[in-house]
Short mmCIF file of C-alpha atoms in Angstrom, two decimals:
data_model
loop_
_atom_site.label_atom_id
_atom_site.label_comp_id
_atom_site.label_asym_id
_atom_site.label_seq_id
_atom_site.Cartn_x
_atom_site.Cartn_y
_atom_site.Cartn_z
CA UNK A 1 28.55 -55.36 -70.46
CA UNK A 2 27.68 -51.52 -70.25
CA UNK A 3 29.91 -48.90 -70.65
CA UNK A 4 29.63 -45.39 -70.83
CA UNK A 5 32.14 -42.31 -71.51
CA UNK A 6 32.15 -39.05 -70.46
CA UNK A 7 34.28 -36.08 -70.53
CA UNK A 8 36.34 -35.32 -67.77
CA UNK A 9 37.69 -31.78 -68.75
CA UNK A 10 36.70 -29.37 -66.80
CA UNK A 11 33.08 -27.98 -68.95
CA UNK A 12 32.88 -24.39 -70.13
CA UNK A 13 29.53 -23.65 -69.06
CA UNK A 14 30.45 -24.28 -65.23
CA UNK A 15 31.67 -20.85 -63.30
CA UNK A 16 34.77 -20.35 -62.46
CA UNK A 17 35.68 -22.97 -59.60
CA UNK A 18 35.25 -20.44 -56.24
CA UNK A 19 33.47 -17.87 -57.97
CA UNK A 20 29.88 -17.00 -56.39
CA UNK A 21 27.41 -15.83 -59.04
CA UNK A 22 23.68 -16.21 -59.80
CA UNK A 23 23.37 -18.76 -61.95
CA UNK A 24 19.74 -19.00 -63.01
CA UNK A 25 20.14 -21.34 -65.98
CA UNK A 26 18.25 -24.88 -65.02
CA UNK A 27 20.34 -26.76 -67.61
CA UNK A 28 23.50 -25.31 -66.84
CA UNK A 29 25.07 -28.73 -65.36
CA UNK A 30 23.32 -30.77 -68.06
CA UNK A 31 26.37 -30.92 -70.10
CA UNK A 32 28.21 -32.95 -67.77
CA UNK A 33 25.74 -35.91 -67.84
CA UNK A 34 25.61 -35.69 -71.41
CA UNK A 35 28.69 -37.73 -73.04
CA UNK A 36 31.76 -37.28 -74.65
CA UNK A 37 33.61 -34.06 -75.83
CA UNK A 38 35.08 -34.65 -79.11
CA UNK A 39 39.22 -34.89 -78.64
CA UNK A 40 39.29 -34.70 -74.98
CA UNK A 41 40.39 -37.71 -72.53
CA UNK A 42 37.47 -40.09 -71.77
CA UNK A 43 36.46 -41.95 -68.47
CA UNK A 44 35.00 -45.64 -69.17
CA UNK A 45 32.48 -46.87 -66.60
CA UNK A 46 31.73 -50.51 -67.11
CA UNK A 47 29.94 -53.43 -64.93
CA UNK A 48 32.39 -55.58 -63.34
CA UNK A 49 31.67 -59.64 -63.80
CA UNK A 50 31.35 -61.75 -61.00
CA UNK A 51 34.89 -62.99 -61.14
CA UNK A 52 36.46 -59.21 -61.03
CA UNK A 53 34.15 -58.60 -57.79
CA UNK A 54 35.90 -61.71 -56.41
CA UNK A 55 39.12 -60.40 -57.03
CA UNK A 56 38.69 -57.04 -55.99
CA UNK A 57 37.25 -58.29 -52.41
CA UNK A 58 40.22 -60.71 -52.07
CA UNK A 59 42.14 -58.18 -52.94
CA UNK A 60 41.47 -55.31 -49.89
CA UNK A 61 40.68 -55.58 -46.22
CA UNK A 62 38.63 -52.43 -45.72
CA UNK A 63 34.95 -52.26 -45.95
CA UNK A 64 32.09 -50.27 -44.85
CA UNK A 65 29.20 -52.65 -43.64
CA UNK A 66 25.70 -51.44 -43.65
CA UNK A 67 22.48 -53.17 -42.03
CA UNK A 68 19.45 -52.03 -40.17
CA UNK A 69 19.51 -50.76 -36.78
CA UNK A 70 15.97 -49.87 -35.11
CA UNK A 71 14.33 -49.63 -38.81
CA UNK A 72 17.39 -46.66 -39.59
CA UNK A 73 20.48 -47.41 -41.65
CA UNK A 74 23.56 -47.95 -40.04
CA UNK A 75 27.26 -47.83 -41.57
CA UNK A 76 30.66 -49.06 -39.88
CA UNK A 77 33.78 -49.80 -41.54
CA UNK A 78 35.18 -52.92 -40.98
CA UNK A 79 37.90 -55.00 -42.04
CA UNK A 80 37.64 -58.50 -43.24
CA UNK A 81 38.73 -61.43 -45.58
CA UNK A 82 37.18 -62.71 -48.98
CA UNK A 83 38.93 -65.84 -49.52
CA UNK A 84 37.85 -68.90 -51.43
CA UNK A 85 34.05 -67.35 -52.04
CA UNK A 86 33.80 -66.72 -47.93
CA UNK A 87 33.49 -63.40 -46.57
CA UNK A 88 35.00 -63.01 -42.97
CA UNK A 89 34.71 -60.37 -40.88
CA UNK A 90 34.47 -59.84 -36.86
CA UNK A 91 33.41 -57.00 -34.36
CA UNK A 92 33.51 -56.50 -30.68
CA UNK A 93 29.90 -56.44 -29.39
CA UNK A 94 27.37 -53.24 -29.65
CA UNK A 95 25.26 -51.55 -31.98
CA UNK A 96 26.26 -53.78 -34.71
CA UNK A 97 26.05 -57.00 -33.64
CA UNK A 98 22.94 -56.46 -32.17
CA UNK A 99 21.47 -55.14 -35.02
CA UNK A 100 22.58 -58.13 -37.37
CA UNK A 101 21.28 -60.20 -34.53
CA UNK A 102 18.07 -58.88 -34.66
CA UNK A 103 17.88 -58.29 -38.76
CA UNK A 104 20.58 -60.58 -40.66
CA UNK A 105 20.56 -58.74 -44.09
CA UNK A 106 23.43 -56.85 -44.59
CA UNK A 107 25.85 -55.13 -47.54
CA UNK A 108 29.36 -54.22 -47.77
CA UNK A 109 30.88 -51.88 -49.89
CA UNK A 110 34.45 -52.14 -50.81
CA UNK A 111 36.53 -49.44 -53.06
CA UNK A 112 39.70 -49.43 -54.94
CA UNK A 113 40.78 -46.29 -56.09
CA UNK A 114 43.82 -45.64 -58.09
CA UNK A 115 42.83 -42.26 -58.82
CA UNK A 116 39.68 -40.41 -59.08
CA UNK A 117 39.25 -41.42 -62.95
CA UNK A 118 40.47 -45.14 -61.97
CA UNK A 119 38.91 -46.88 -59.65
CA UNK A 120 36.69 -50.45 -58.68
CA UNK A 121 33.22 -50.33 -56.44
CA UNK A 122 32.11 -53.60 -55.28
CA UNK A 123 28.70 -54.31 -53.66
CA UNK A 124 28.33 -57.33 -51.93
CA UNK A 125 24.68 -58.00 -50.63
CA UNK A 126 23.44 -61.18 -48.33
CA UNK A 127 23.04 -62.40 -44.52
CA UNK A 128 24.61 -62.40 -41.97
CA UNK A 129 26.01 -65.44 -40.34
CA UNK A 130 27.32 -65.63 -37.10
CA UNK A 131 30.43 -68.05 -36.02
CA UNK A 132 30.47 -69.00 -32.11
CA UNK A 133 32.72 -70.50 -30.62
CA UNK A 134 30.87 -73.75 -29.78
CA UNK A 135 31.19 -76.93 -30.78
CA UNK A 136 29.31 -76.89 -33.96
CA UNK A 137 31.66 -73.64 -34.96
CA UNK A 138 34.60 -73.92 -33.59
CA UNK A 139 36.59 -75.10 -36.80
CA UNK A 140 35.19 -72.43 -38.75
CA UNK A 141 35.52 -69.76 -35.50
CA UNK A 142 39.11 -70.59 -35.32
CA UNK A 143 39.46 -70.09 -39.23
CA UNK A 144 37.50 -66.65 -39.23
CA UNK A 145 40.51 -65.46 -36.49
CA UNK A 146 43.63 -67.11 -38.18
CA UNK A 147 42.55 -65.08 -41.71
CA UNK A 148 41.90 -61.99 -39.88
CA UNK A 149 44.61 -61.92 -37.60
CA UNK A 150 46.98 -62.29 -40.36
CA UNK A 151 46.21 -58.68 -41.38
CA UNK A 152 48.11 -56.78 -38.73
CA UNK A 153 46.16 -54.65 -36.41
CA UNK A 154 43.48 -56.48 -37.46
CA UNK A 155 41.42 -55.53 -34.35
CA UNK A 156 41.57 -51.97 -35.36
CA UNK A 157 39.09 -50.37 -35.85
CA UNK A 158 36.25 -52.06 -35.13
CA UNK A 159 37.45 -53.83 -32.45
CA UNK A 160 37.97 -51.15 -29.38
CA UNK A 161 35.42 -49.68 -27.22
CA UNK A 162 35.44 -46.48 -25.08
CA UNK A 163 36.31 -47.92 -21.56
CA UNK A 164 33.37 -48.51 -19.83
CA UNK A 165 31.10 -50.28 -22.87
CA UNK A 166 33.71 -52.80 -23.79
CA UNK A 167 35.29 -53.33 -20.34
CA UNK A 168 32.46 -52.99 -17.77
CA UNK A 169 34.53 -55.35 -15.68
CA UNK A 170 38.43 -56.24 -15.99
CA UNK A 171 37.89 -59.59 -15.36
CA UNK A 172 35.33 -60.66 -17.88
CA UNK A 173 36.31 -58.44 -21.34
CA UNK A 174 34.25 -58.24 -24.32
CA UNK A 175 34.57 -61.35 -26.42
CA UNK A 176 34.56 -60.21 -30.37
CA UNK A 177 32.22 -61.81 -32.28
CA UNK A 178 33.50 -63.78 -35.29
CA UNK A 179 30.80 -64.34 -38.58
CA UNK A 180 30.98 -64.27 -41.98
CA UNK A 181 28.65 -62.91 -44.97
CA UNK A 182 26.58 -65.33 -47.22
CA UNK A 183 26.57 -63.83 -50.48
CA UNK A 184 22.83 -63.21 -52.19
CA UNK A 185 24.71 -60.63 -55.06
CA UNK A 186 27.82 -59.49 -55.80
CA UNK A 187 27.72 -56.46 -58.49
CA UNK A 188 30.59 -53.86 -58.78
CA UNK A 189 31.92 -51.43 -61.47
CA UNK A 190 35.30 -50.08 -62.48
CA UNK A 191 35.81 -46.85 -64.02
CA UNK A 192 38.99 -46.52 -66.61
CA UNK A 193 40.34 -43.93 -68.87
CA UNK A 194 39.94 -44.54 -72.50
CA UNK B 1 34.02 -38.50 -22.15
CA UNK B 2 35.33 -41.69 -22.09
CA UNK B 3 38.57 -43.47 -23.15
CA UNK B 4 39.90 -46.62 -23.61
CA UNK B 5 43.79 -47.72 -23.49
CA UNK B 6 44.94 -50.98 -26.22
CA UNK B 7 48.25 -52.25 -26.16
CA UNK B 8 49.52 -51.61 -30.08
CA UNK B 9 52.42 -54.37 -29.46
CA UNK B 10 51.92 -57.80 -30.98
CA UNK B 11 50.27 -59.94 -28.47
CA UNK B 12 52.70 -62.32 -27.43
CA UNK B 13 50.37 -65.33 -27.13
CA UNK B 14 49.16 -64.92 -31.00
CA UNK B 15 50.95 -67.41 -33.44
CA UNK B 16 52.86 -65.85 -35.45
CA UNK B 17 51.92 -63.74 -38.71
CA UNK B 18 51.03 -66.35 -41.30
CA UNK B 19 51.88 -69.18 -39.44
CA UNK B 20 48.84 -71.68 -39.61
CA UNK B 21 48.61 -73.99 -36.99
CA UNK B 22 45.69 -75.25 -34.47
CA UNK B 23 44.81 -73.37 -31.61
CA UNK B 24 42.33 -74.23 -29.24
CA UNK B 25 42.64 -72.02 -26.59
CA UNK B 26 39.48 -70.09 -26.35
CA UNK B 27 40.38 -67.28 -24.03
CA UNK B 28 43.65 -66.92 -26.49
CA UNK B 29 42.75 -63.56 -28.06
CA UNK B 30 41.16 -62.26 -24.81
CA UNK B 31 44.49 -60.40 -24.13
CA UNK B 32 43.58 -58.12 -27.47
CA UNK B 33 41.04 -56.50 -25.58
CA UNK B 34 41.81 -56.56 -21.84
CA UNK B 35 43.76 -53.25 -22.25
CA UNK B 36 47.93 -51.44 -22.10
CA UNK B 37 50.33 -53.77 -21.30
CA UNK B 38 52.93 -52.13 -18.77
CA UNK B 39 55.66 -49.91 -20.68
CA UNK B 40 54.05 -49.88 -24.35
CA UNK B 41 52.90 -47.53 -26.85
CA UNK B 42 49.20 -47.65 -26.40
CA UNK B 43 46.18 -46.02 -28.28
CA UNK B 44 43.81 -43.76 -26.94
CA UNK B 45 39.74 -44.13 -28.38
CA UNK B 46 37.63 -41.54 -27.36
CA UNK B 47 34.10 -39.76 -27.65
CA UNK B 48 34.42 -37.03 -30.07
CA UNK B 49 32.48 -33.33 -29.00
CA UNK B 50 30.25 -32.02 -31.55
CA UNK B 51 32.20 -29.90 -32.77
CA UNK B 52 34.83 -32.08 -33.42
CA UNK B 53 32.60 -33.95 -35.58
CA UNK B 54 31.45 -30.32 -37.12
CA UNK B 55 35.25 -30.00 -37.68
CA UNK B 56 35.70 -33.46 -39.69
CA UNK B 57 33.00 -33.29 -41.32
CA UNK B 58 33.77 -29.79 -42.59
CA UNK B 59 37.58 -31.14 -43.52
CA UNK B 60 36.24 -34.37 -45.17
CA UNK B 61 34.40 -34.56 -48.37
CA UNK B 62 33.90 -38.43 -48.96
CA UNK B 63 31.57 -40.49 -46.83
CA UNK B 64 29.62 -43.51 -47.21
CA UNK B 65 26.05 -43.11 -47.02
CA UNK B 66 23.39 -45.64 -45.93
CA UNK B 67 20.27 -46.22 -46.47
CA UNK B 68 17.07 -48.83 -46.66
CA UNK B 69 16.40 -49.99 -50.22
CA UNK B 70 13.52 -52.60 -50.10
CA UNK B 71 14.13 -53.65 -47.06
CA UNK B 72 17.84 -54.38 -46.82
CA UNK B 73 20.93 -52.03 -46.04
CA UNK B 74 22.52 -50.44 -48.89
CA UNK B 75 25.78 -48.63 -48.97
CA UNK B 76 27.25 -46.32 -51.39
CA UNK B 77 29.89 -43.50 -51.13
CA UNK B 78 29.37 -39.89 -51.81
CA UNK B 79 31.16 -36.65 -52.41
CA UNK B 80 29.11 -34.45 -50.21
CA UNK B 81 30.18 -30.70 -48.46
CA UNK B 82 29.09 -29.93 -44.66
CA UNK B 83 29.33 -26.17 -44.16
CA UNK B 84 27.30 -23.93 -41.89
CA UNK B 85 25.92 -27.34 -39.99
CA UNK B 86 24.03 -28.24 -43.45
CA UNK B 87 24.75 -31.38 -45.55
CA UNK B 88 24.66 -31.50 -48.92
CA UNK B 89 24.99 -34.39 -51.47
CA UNK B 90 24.10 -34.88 -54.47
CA UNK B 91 23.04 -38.22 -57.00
CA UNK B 92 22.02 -39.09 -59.81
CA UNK B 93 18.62 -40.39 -60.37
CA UNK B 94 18.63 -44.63 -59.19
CA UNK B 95 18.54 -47.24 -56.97
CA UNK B 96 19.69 -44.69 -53.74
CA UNK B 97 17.56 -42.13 -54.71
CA UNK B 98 14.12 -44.51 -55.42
CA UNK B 99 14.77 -45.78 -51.77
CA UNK B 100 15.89 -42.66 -50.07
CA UNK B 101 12.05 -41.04 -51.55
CA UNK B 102 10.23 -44.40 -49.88
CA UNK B 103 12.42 -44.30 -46.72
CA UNK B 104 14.38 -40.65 -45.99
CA UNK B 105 16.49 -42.36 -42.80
CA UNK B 106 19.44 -41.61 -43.61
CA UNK B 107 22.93 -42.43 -41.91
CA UNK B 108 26.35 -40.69 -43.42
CA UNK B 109 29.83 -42.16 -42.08
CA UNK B 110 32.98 -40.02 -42.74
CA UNK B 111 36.74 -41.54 -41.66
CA UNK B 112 39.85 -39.56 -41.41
CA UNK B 113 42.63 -41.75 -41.21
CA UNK B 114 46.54 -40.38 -40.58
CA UNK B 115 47.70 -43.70 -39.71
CA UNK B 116 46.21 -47.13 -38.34
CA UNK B 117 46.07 -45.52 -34.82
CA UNK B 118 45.35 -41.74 -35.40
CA UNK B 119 41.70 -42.13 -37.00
CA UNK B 120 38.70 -40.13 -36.35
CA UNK B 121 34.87 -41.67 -37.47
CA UNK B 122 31.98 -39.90 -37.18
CA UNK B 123 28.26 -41.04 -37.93
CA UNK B 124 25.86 -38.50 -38.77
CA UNK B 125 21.93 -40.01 -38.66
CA UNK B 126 19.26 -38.21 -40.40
CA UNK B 127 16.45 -37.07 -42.71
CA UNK B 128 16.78 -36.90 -46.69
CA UNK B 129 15.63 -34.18 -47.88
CA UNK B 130 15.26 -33.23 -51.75
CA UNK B 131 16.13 -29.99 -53.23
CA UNK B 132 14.31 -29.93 -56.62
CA UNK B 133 14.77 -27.03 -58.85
CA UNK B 134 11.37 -25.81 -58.67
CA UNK B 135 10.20 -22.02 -57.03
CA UNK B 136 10.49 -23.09 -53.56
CA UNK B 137 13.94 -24.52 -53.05
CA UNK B 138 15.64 -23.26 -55.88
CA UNK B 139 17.78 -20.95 -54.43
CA UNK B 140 18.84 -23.78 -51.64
CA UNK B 141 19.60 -26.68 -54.99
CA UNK B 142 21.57 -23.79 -56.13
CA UNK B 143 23.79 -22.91 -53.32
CA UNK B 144 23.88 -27.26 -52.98
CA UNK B 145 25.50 -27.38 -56.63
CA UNK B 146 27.79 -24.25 -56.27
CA UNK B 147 29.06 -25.70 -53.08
CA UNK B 148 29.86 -29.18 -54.70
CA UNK B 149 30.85 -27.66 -57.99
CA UNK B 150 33.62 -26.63 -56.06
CA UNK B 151 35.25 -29.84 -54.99
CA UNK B 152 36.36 -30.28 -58.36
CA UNK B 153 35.25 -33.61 -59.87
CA UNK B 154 32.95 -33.34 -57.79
CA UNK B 155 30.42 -35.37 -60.51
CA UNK B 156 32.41 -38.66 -59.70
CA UNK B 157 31.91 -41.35 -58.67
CA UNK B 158 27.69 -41.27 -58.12
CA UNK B 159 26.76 -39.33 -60.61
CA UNK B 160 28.14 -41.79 -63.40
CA UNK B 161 25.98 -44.46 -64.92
CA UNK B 162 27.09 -46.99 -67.59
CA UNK B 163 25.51 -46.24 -71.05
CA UNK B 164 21.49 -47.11 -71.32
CA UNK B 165 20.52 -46.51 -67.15
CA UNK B 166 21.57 -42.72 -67.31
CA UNK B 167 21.01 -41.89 -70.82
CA UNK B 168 18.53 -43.82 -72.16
CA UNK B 169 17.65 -40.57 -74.74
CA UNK B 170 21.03 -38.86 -75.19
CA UNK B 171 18.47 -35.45 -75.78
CA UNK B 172 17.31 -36.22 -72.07
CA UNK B 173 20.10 -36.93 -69.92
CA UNK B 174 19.07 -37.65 -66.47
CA UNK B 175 19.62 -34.61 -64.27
CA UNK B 176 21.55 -34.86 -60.87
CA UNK B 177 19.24 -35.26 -57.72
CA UNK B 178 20.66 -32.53 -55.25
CA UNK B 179 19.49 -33.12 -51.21
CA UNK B 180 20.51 -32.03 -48.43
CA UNK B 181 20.64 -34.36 -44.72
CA UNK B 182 18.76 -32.81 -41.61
CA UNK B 183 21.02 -34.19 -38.94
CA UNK B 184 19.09 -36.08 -36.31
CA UNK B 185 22.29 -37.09 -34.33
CA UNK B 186 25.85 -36.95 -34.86
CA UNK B 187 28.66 -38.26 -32.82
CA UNK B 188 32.45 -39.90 -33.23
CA UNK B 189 35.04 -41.16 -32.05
CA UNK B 190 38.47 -40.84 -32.49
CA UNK B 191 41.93 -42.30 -31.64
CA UNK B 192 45.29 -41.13 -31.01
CA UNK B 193 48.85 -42.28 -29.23
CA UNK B 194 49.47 -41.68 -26.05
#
């Protein structure tokens, strides 16, 4: 496992924070890529194992998803569950869903921050796997929605659409789409103080 | 500009929080997103103007950026600042960098959450551009660093690598990548009580 420390005090060769002046030194910032200050308070960056990306998805609900829409990137946050190795999520249809229709490889990123020298970033990277509501995937349709539902405003935000796109007619509303994620790599790392 | 009206109450024909049991009525969730029910709360989504996503993005400084790396979606978050209709970010040299230089489309999303139903989320879609230090756009990867200098820690989380992939020669640290995003579209939404 990796780890590397650097200094979090504030370094001496920066300006004042607010003050504008010509600063024509190339190196100037090179100091705070550089390591350690002797005696000062230390920030540990370290590669987080497989099992600590597992817990960290299990343990939040908030993502942002990313996947390829019309050969551009294209980020949402979502919510979803990670429970027993199976990434749920859902979304009403649009942009999205037509996108991971059309090009299943997709990441999510999930954060945990305690503070801004403590915190977890986990990287989950695979395809995209959608769960209709037909015969062949109903049980695992109906298990995507119990999980997610469970979350409280769980439909939030992802879920609504400006009137008009989601509700073109009263009578026949937009049906979210339930899928889940299957994993290709899971990487993550979790920044401590020393 | 278009807006769309949810009921916030708990739908009455959802089992109850944490309660597992079968359900197999397909049309069961419909209710989530056929609109107010008579005498609630309700939330209002709606199309944000530009300048209202000017406005976040100037009061924000963390967004999640996404890009194409080989191929697939990749997501990380950034510090960035958004003043004068310019974005800057910054990075150090890796994995969003290499595929940001091979493929500059470029999509940033910024949240601004005061509760689960006051949110605002813009997307801003656009070109990477790099601001080396070199004759040309020096004065520009100044202003860029000065600007996120200011945030104050404004070096975490991107610009930390664990030990051996940012400082493989501790007499050459890697230098910080600073870029700027020319903004192809931007646009939001955003949600409030009613």
């Amino acid at each position: 496992m990796k780890a590397a420390a650097i200094c979090l005090s504030r370094c001496p060769r920066l300006p004042p924070r607010g003050k504008r002046r010509r600063i024509d030194c190339r190196s100037e910032y090179r100091c705070l890529f550089q390591g350690s200050h002797a005696g000062r308070s230390k920030m540990i960056l370290r590669d987080m194992t497989r099992a600590e990306c597992e817990a960290a998805l299990s343990a939040n609900c908030i993502g942002h998803l990313g996947c390829i829409s019309g050969n551009r990137p294209y980020v949402v946050p979502i919510r979803y569950v990670y429970q027993k190795r199976v990434f749920y999520s859902f979304s009403l249809p649009g942009r999205k869903i037509d996108s991971l229709r059309f090009n299943p490889r997709v990441c999510v990123q999930v954060e945990q921050l305690a503070n801004p020298e403590e915190w977890k970033s986990v990287l989950l990277e695979g395809l995209y796997r959608e769960l209709p509501d037909d015969e062949k995937d109903h049980g695992e349709h109906m298990r995507a929605w119990q999980l997610l539902q469970e979350l409280g405003n769980w439909w939030e935000p992802g879920a609504y659409k400006p009137e008009g796109a989601a509700h073109p007619d009263p009578d026949a509303p937009a049906r979210p789409v339930f899928y889940r994620v299957e994993i290709d790599t899971l990487s993550g790392r979790q920044a401590a103080m020393a």
